[in-house]
XYZ file of C-alpha atoms in Angstrom:
557
model
C 0.000 0.000 0.000
C 1.476 3.346 -0.978
C 1.967 6.075 1.590
C -0.475 8.951 1.601
C 1.039 12.366 2.107
C -0.466 15.832 2.075
C 2.802 17.769 1.790
C 4.923 18.007 -1.326
C 3.820 15.181 -3.631
C 7.241 15.265 -5.279
C 8.697 13.813 -2.112
C 6.939 10.524 -2.854
C 8.619 10.088 -6.246
C 12.181 9.028 -6.956
C 14.026 11.928 -8.660
C 14.585 10.002 -11.881
C 10.877 9.088 -11.994
C 9.965 12.773 -11.580
C 12.284 13.597 -14.468
C 10.653 10.976 -16.714
C 7.194 12.124 -15.648
C 7.964 15.714 -16.553
C 9.239 14.605 -19.961
C 6.033 12.597 -20.498
C 3.934 15.640 -19.582
C 5.929 18.018 -21.786
C 5.759 15.611 -24.751
C 1.955 15.497 -24.580
C 1.674 11.905 -23.328
C -1.203 12.868 -20.994
C -4.019 12.179 -23.450
C -6.949 13.221 -21.248
C -7.621 14.435 -17.736
C -10.946 14.904 -15.972
C -12.122 15.902 -12.518
C -13.915 13.320 -10.393
C -15.566 13.368 -6.976
C -12.330 12.150 -5.377
C -9.851 14.075 -7.512
C -8.819 13.399 -11.091
C -8.661 10.586 -13.595
C -6.429 10.583 -16.657
C -5.107 8.491 -19.519
C -1.371 8.529 -20.257
C 0.181 7.169 -23.429
C 3.020 4.664 -23.067
C 3.544 1.287 -24.711
C -0.215 1.186 -24.159
C -2.678 3.666 -22.680
C -2.438 3.667 -18.876
C -5.260 4.766 -16.556
C -4.190 7.063 -13.724
C -6.241 8.271 -10.773
C -5.222 11.077 -8.415
C -6.956 11.357 -5.043
C -7.182 14.719 -3.270
C -8.884 15.776 -0.055
C -11.629 18.387 0.363
C -9.012 21.149 0.404
C -7.540 19.981 -2.873
C -4.382 18.608 -1.272
C -2.724 15.513 -2.690
C -3.562 12.242 -0.944
C -2.559 9.392 -3.242
C -2.081 8.270 -6.858
C -2.623 5.034 -8.685
C -1.832 3.696 -12.171
C -2.396 0.345 -13.871
C 1.155 0.147 -15.247
C 3.473 -2.646 -13.966
C 5.758 -0.271 -12.048
C 2.871 1.250 -10.091
C 1.192 -2.095 -9.498
C 4.428 -3.220 -7.827
C 3.801 -0.512 -5.186
C 5.811 2.402 -6.601
C 4.867 5.892 -7.692
C 5.404 5.895 -11.455
C 6.247 8.332 -14.271
C 2.649 8.219 -15.564
C 1.323 9.460 -12.194
C 3.988 12.171 -12.084
C 3.051 13.275 -15.617
C -0.597 13.649 -14.587
C 0.316 15.635 -11.465
C 2.402 18.017 -13.576
C -0.533 18.292 -15.990
C -2.941 19.095 -13.155
C -0.697 21.861 -11.872
C -0.353 23.261 -15.359
C -3.951 22.985 -16.592
C -6.220 23.396 -13.559
C -5.872 26.867 -12.078
C -8.167 26.019 -9.174
C -6.052 23.042 -8.159
C -4.309 23.834 -4.883
C -2.279 20.857 -3.774
C 0.240 21.909 -1.184
C 2.918 21.106 -3.734
C 1.255 23.489 -6.203
C 2.189 26.920 -7.406
C 0.792 28.856 -4.451
C 1.577 26.645 -1.502
C 4.873 24.935 -2.319
C 6.957 27.702 -0.733
C 5.758 27.167 2.820
C 6.748 23.485 3.163
C 10.146 24.231 1.583
C 10.762 27.161 3.945
C 9.774 24.980 6.863
C 12.156 22.217 5.721
C 15.010 24.714 5.359
C 14.433 25.978 8.866
C 14.470 22.427 10.267
C 17.736 21.626 8.482
C 19.256 24.933 9.609
C 18.430 24.133 13.207
C 20.320 20.810 13.077
C 23.941 20.555 14.050
C 26.410 19.036 11.616
C 26.668 15.983 13.871
C 22.866 15.557 13.968
C 22.600 15.969 10.215
C 25.315 13.365 9.591
C 23.627 10.977 12.009
C 20.229 11.465 10.325
C 21.610 10.877 6.808
C 23.527 7.802 7.968
C 20.475 6.360 9.726
C 18.150 7.044 6.781
C 20.589 5.557 4.259
C 21.114 2.478 6.401
C 17.392 1.905 6.948
C 16.113 2.682 3.439
C 17.914 1.217 0.426
C 16.593 3.752 -2.134
C 18.070 6.574 -0.036
C 21.370 4.708 0.197
C 21.498 4.054 -3.542
C 20.586 7.655 -4.345
C 23.255 8.906 -1.939
C 25.874 6.804 -3.694
C 24.672 7.955 -7.113
C 24.988 11.637 -6.146
C 28.176 11.734 -4.120
C 30.235 8.621 -4.789
C 32.501 7.836 -7.728
C 32.033 4.108 -7.175
C 29.185 1.822 -6.287
C 29.199 -0.272 -3.105
C 31.266 -3.422 -3.507
C 29.329 -6.097 -5.341
C 26.469 -3.793 -6.390
C 27.075 -4.218 -10.127
C 27.345 -7.973 -9.697
C 24.071 -7.925 -7.750
C 22.292 -6.092 -10.590
C 23.639 -8.465 -13.241
C 22.780 -11.532 -11.157
C 19.192 -10.314 -10.820
C 19.025 -9.578 -14.555
C 20.332 -13.053 -15.404
C 17.542 -14.620 -13.352
C 14.914 -12.763 -15.393
C 16.698 -13.528 -18.661
C 16.733 -17.248 -17.817
C 12.993 -16.963 -17.154
C 12.588 -15.375 -20.588
C 14.445 -18.297 -22.204
C 12.283 -20.817 -20.375
C 9.133 -18.864 -21.254
C 10.119 -18.882 -24.925
C 10.797 -22.622 -24.896
C 7.372 -23.224 -23.327
C 5.671 -20.701 -25.607
C 4.572 -18.768 -22.507
C 4.013 -15.236 -23.675
C 1.091 -13.022 -24.561
C 0.186 -10.135 -26.807
C -1.189 -8.120 -23.906
C 0.804 -7.119 -20.831
C -2.396 -7.388 -18.806
C -2.834 -11.043 -19.751
C -0.136 -13.100 -18.100
C 0.385 -15.518 -15.225
C 3.353 -17.190 -13.573
C 6.615 -16.145 -15.107
C 6.484 -15.795 -18.835
C 8.322 -13.631 -21.320
C 6.179 -10.572 -20.655
C 6.329 -10.585 -16.875
C 10.095 -11.164 -16.991
C 10.527 -8.267 -19.405
C 8.626 -6.173 -16.880
C 11.158 -7.137 -14.240
C 14.033 -6.170 -16.522
C 12.383 -2.818 -17.049
C 12.125 -2.350 -13.286
C 15.913 -2.854 -13.067
C 16.336 -0.012 -15.538
C 13.857 2.284 -13.778
C 14.842 1.552 -10.188
C 18.555 0.736 -10.276
C 20.183 2.146 -13.406
C 18.390 5.460 -13.889
C 19.274 6.652 -10.355
C 22.936 6.231 -11.292
C 22.415 8.409 -14.366
C 20.621 11.136 -12.415
C 23.546 11.262 -9.983
C 25.768 12.509 -12.854
C 28.755 10.530 -11.492
C 28.092 6.862 -12.101
C 26.776 7.221 -15.644
C 29.725 5.207 -17.019
C 28.777 2.249 -14.837
C 25.088 2.598 -15.680
C 25.912 2.704 -19.409
C 27.947 -0.514 -19.284
C 25.383 -2.331 -17.161
C 22.578 -1.356 -19.553
C 24.500 -2.635 -22.584
C 25.492 -5.816 -20.768
C 21.860 -6.594 -19.904
C 20.648 -5.876 -23.445
C 23.316 -8.164 -24.928
C 22.077 -11.100 -22.860
C 18.378 -10.891 -23.777
C 17.876 -13.736 -26.281
C 17.291 -13.087 -29.958
C 14.063 -15.088 -30.030
C 12.183 -12.574 -27.908
C 12.027 -9.927 -30.066
C 10.617 -9.543 -33.425
C 8.152 -6.817 -32.522
C 7.042 -4.701 -29.607
C 3.834 -6.624 -29.016
C 5.129 -8.414 -25.969
C 5.825 -5.408 -23.809
C 9.139 -4.256 -25.217
C 8.433 -0.622 -25.995
C 8.651 0.739 -22.447
C 11.665 -1.462 -21.719
C 13.454 -0.190 -24.817
C 12.504 3.377 -23.947
C 14.064 2.998 -20.487
C 17.339 1.534 -21.744
C 17.576 4.065 -24.585
C 17.186 6.834 -22.008
C 20.001 5.380 -19.912
C 22.419 5.234 -22.858
C 21.593 8.756 -24.053
C 21.639 10.451 -20.637
C 24.820 8.651 -19.574
C 26.642 9.856 -22.677
C 25.360 13.434 -22.514
C 26.659 13.983 -18.963
C 29.948 12.119 -19.381
C 33.344 13.754 -19.632
C 35.024 13.632 -23.039
C 37.334 10.718 -22.128
C 34.350 8.738 -20.853
C 32.382 9.575 -24.006
C 35.189 8.109 -26.098
C 35.147 4.929 -24.010
C 31.338 4.670 -24.235
C 31.425 5.119 -28.009
C 34.107 2.439 -28.305
C 32.122 0.044 -26.136
C 28.947 0.589 -28.149
C 30.814 0.259 -31.467
C 32.384 -3.032 -30.405
C 28.921 -4.459 -29.671
C 27.474 -2.974 -32.868
C 30.235 -4.308 -35.131
C 30.198 -7.780 -33.630
C 26.400 -8.004 -33.803
C 26.012 -8.933 -30.153
C 22.479 -7.543 -29.830
C 19.255 -9.200 -30.957
C 17.484 -7.561 -33.883
C 15.003 -5.753 -31.669
C 17.700 -4.047 -29.619
C 20.006 -3.109 -32.486
C 17.701 -0.128 -33.057
C 18.611 1.201 -29.596
C 22.328 1.049 -30.351
C 21.904 2.379 -33.885
C 19.912 5.381 -32.654
C 22.488 6.014 -29.934
C 25.455 5.923 -32.320
C 23.773 7.973 -35.043
C 21.536 10.449 -33.196
C 23.474 10.958 -29.950
C 27.119 10.196 -30.736
C 26.876 11.394 -34.370
C 29.220 8.614 -35.489
C 29.706 9.294 -39.208
C 31.054 5.815 -39.991
C 27.919 4.144 -38.623
C 25.656 6.727 -40.268
C 27.271 6.087 -43.690
C 27.045 2.312 -43.276
C 23.430 2.404 -42.106
C 22.373 4.817 -44.850
C 23.870 2.613 -47.545
C 22.306 -0.541 -46.077
C 18.910 1.142 -45.580
C 18.821 2.315 -49.216
C 19.603 -1.188 -50.454
C 16.927 -2.710 -48.253
C 14.342 -0.105 -49.315
C 14.824 -1.100 -52.929
C 13.901 -4.651 -51.934
C 11.169 -3.644 -49.479
C 9.941 -0.064 -50.071
C 7.397 -0.284 -47.241
C 9.927 -0.960 -44.491
C 9.226 1.763 -41.948
C 12.371 0.856 -40.008
C 14.656 1.326 -43.018
C 12.967 4.579 -43.991
C 13.576 5.911 -40.480
C 17.209 4.741 -40.549
C 17.749 6.465 -43.881
C 16.397 9.836 -42.735
C 18.155 9.792 -39.342
C 21.447 8.840 -41.042
C 21.091 11.650 -43.585
C 20.420 14.162 -40.800
C 23.452 12.921 -38.847
C 25.614 13.217 -41.965
C 24.460 16.801 -42.485
C 22.746 16.175 -45.809
C 21.095 19.275 -47.246
C 17.346 19.770 -47.541
C 17.687 19.290 -51.306
C 19.508 15.971 -50.873
C 16.864 14.727 -48.433
C 14.097 15.880 -50.773
C 15.809 14.042 -53.650
C 15.753 10.832 -51.625
C 12.036 11.364 -50.996
C 11.441 11.956 -54.724
C 13.127 8.647 -55.520
C 10.844 6.736 -53.128
C 7.702 8.885 -53.198
C 5.673 5.768 -54.090
C 6.528 4.310 -50.660
C 4.215 5.223 -47.799
C 6.958 4.323 -45.303
C 9.239 6.963 -46.849
C 6.448 9.539 -47.157
C 5.506 8.962 -43.512
C 9.052 9.466 -42.209
C 9.714 12.416 -44.547
C 6.614 14.091 -43.159
C 8.045 13.590 -39.643
C 11.274 15.287 -40.737
C 9.367 18.237 -42.193
C 7.205 18.581 -39.060
C 10.323 18.545 -36.840
C 11.621 21.481 -38.917
C 8.372 23.406 -38.529
C 7.242 22.744 -42.116
C 3.886 21.237 -41.192
C 1.958 22.527 -44.204
C 4.520 21.019 -46.545
C 4.278 17.721 -44.640
C 0.499 17.731 -45.124
C 0.865 18.429 -48.849
C 3.324 15.531 -49.199
C 0.871 13.171 -47.490
C -2.076 14.422 -49.542
C -0.075 14.016 -52.767
C 0.584 10.378 -51.891
C -3.100 9.828 -51.067
C -4.207 11.348 -54.395
C -1.691 9.416 -56.460
C -1.536 5.926 -54.959
C -4.780 5.318 -53.008
C -3.111 2.909 -50.598
C -2.731 2.719 -46.819
C -5.818 4.879 -46.276
C -6.079 4.007 -42.591
C -2.447 4.940 -41.900
C -2.728 8.135 -43.929
C -5.858 9.167 -42.063
C -4.269 8.445 -38.674
C -1.240 10.513 -39.661
C -3.320 13.500 -40.737
C -5.575 13.258 -37.692
C -2.494 13.325 -35.459
C -1.122 16.404 -37.229
C -4.422 18.280 -37.058
C -4.840 17.449 -33.365
C -1.337 18.735 -32.653
C -2.023 21.900 -34.649
C -5.441 22.315 -33.045
C -6.672 22.758 -36.623
C -10.218 21.739 -35.769
C -11.780 22.561 -39.147
C -9.302 20.332 -40.930
C -9.620 17.759 -38.166
C -13.388 17.632 -38.635
C -13.020 17.311 -42.406
C -10.570 14.443 -42.001
C -12.815 12.690 -39.477
C -15.735 12.912 -41.912
C -13.464 11.540 -44.637
C -12.324 8.763 -42.276
C -15.855 7.723 -41.357
C -17.487 7.864 -44.761
C -14.578 7.034 -47.087
C -12.002 5.002 -45.188
C -14.699 3.313 -43.129
C -12.281 2.140 -40.415
C -13.161 4.216 -37.355
C -14.008 3.973 -33.682
C -16.638 5.488 -31.438
C -13.878 7.811 -30.175
C -13.508 9.198 -33.701
C -17.236 9.966 -33.738
C -17.033 11.600 -30.292
C -14.160 13.748 -31.512
C -16.132 14.779 -34.588
C -19.126 15.732 -32.464
C -16.917 17.902 -30.247
C -15.636 19.940 -33.187
C -18.725 20.678 -35.250
C -21.805 22.781 -34.610
C -25.006 21.238 -33.247
C -26.753 21.500 -36.607
C -23.764 20.003 -38.426
C -23.651 17.148 -35.935
C -27.357 16.411 -36.382
C -26.873 16.170 -40.144
C -23.756 14.010 -39.813
C -25.406 11.744 -37.239
C -28.295 11.049 -39.608
C -25.818 10.253 -42.370
C -23.912 7.886 -40.079
C -27.119 6.067 -39.136
C -28.338 5.868 -42.729
C -24.959 4.518 -43.820
C -25.259 1.705 -41.296
C -22.191 2.909 -39.366
C -23.985 3.693 -36.115
C -23.057 1.322 -33.284
C -25.554 0.404 -30.582
C -23.437 2.458 -28.159
C -23.795 5.547 -30.353
C -27.559 5.055 -30.644
C -27.762 4.715 -26.865
C -25.602 7.788 -26.211
C -27.704 9.855 -28.591
C -30.860 8.592 -26.848
C -32.061 7.253 -30.186
C -34.002 4.518 -28.391
C -36.457 3.743 -31.167
C -33.688 2.845 -33.604
C -31.817 1.000 -30.878
C -34.878 -1.079 -30.016
C -35.464 -1.874 -33.684
C -31.863 -3.050 -34.034
C -32.154 -5.274 -30.941
C -35.285 -6.845 -32.398
C -33.508 -7.439 -35.680
C -30.621 -9.327 -34.044
C -32.925 -10.791 -31.361
C -30.591 -9.801 -28.531
C -30.228 -6.903 -26.078
C -26.910 -5.999 -24.507
C -27.103 -5.808 -20.745
C -26.189 -2.096 -20.705
C -29.375 -1.210 -22.578
C -31.910 -3.560 -21.003
C -33.005 -1.335 -18.125
C -33.520 1.821 -20.198
C -35.270 0.064 -23.067
C -37.524 -1.841 -20.679
C -38.775 1.469 -19.257
C -39.874 2.600 -22.724
C -40.698 -0.657 -24.537
C -41.372 -3.262 -21.793
C -43.383 -5.645 -23.984
C -40.820 -5.615 -26.802
C -37.926 -6.182 -24.365
C -39.716 -9.069 -22.639
C -40.412 -10.649 -26.033
C -36.689 -10.651 -26.929
C -35.618 -11.979 -23.523
C -38.260 -14.693 -23.706
C -36.953 -15.809 -27.081
C -33.342 -15.760 -25.873
C -34.110 -17.869 -22.815
C -36.259 -20.285 -24.783
C -34.039 -20.953 -27.782
C -30.454 -20.411 -26.658
C -29.446 -23.795 -25.251
C -25.745 -23.407 -25.896
C -25.459 -21.762 -22.480
C -25.870 -25.165 -20.834
C -22.239 -26.207 -21.141
C -20.065 -24.342 -18.609
C -20.020 -22.718 -15.195
C -19.567 -19.249 -16.732
C -22.542 -19.835 -19.007
C -24.673 -20.916 -16.029
C -23.650 -17.748 -14.194
C -24.583 -15.570 -17.195
C -27.938 -17.315 -17.562
C -28.741 -16.873 -13.850
C -27.903 -13.145 -14.073
C -30.092 -12.698 -17.162
C -32.972 -14.542 -15.543
C -32.584 -12.401 -12.427
C -32.755 -9.191 -14.483
C -36.004 -10.246 -16.155
C -37.890 -10.086 -12.854
C -37.112 -6.380 -12.488
C -39.212 -5.392 -15.490
C -42.897 -4.801 -15.834
C -44.464 -8.208 -16.541
C -41.169 -9.986 -16.007
C -41.851 -11.894 -12.786
C -44.228 -14.335 -14.440
C -41.792 -14.909 -17.295
C -38.952 -15.414 -14.817
C -40.808 -18.111 -12.869
C -41.886 -19.849 -16.071
C -38.295 -20.139 -17.302
C -36.970 -21.128 -13.897
C -39.373 -24.106 -13.760
C -38.600 -24.996 -17.343
C -34.813 -25.046 -16.962
C -34.948 -27.169 -13.814
C -37.205 -29.643 -15.641
C -34.971 -29.828 -18.702
C -31.665 -30.078 -16.835
C -32.319 -31.922 -13.545
C -28.761 -33.279 -13.220
C -26.736 -30.048 -13.486
C -25.622 -29.241 -9.900
C -23.407 -26.388 -11.095
C -26.404 -24.771 -12.797
C -28.466 -25.026 -9.635
C -25.568 -23.650 -7.623
C -25.342 -20.526 -9.813
C -29.124 -20.025 -9.651
C -28.969 -20.180 -5.845
C -26.114 -17.654 -5.819
C -28.293 -15.333 -7.912
C -30.966 -15.508 -5.207
C -33.344 -18.184 -6.535
C -34.816 -20.790 -4.206
C -34.039 -24.172 -5.818
């Protein structure tokens, strides 16, 4: 259970986590934030979208935070929570946590006065006691003020990493891994990758933030990456993105703060691994980006550019090679004309168009980026979903709501691949009369989901759809039964009478019992409920699990 604290919320977060959280906030990773009765809820973009809740008291002071990411679920305050707290301070003027803009000075003044009142002997004793009792304090103390780690600390980190890597190998051999980080049990590839990420977040990043042990952190990070087996990682679907982000951050930050002689040694170490192909394919991208974008190694940039061009000829839609080509050209100082000439050569490739647009946007040439994307759309008519997502992202960033609305309409009626969130976004950026017209067009086109019909209180159409498919989703039963009780009862009666496939599992019995229970709440439903209860007991007299679930639902059997 995390500590609750009403003073400075920053005191609950490790310094390196605060730094990552601020970067997340500044990069726009906080996708949404809303007030609730208890505080705030938000969604933060990472390798997936994470849900964050912030609890505050009646005075608006910080109480606690929670996130559904692995690091937070392990009992730590995470970068996603920190990002949301920074967002709250920035976006909600009426938010008055004691760590906020108005009240942060008082706690800091009070802390200064306490420290000033302590003798040097007392202060030394306090620091020694705190560092002895609390390992994070001890590690942070070493990272800030020591040129060397405690004896055996590096070996301890590597030994822990090797345990998780051996778990990864066993998980691979047993085919124990999942597409979704939220869907795992025991130790499998995903959960072990989570543990490796925690090593980066909790043990290596503190060394970087100390600005003294970055050389050690750099070597440890590379050593761990070299030992992760090749078989893990052909894509990011198994939880790699956050892990790669953490290790990339370690390499970059370590190098930036190093002295020149250490930078030379780091570059040599990375080059030795790069040249001897010691990293699996997934992690080569980390080293490549480090050597090209951070170190600006011209030899690697030339080699990678040449190889990327050759591979693009064979596979023009390789997003990875397109990105390598552009980053290598930037590192080599190629002119705008030379980069544009490369684009002209591969303008039939969406991968190249996509990455060229990113280059133009990074240079502030957003309108040109849009024209490049539109030219591809007009000429080749491929990758419509990707093109639409790209343009939607640009218009959101620009806050170009007219263009955003136009693209959303295009997405819904032309591309056809859209979500309810796209429709919500469209509704938010058009007038009421425009929305009414568009809504009718969406319904007439057959694109309206039952959720949209329900949200728009279009109950007549919703009821007609339920009758057509002869099923009512549980979320709509109560409301529809208030308006069309006879029609709802008729559908439920048919479901209960004809759907016998439910009689084959405990979960199905539970679902049936819940449905039967809900029937009795509606006008005219009690009689129907009792009729079906008698009928099911008669038809299935030897199903003890069925009877058990009916009893749990409150029926007397």
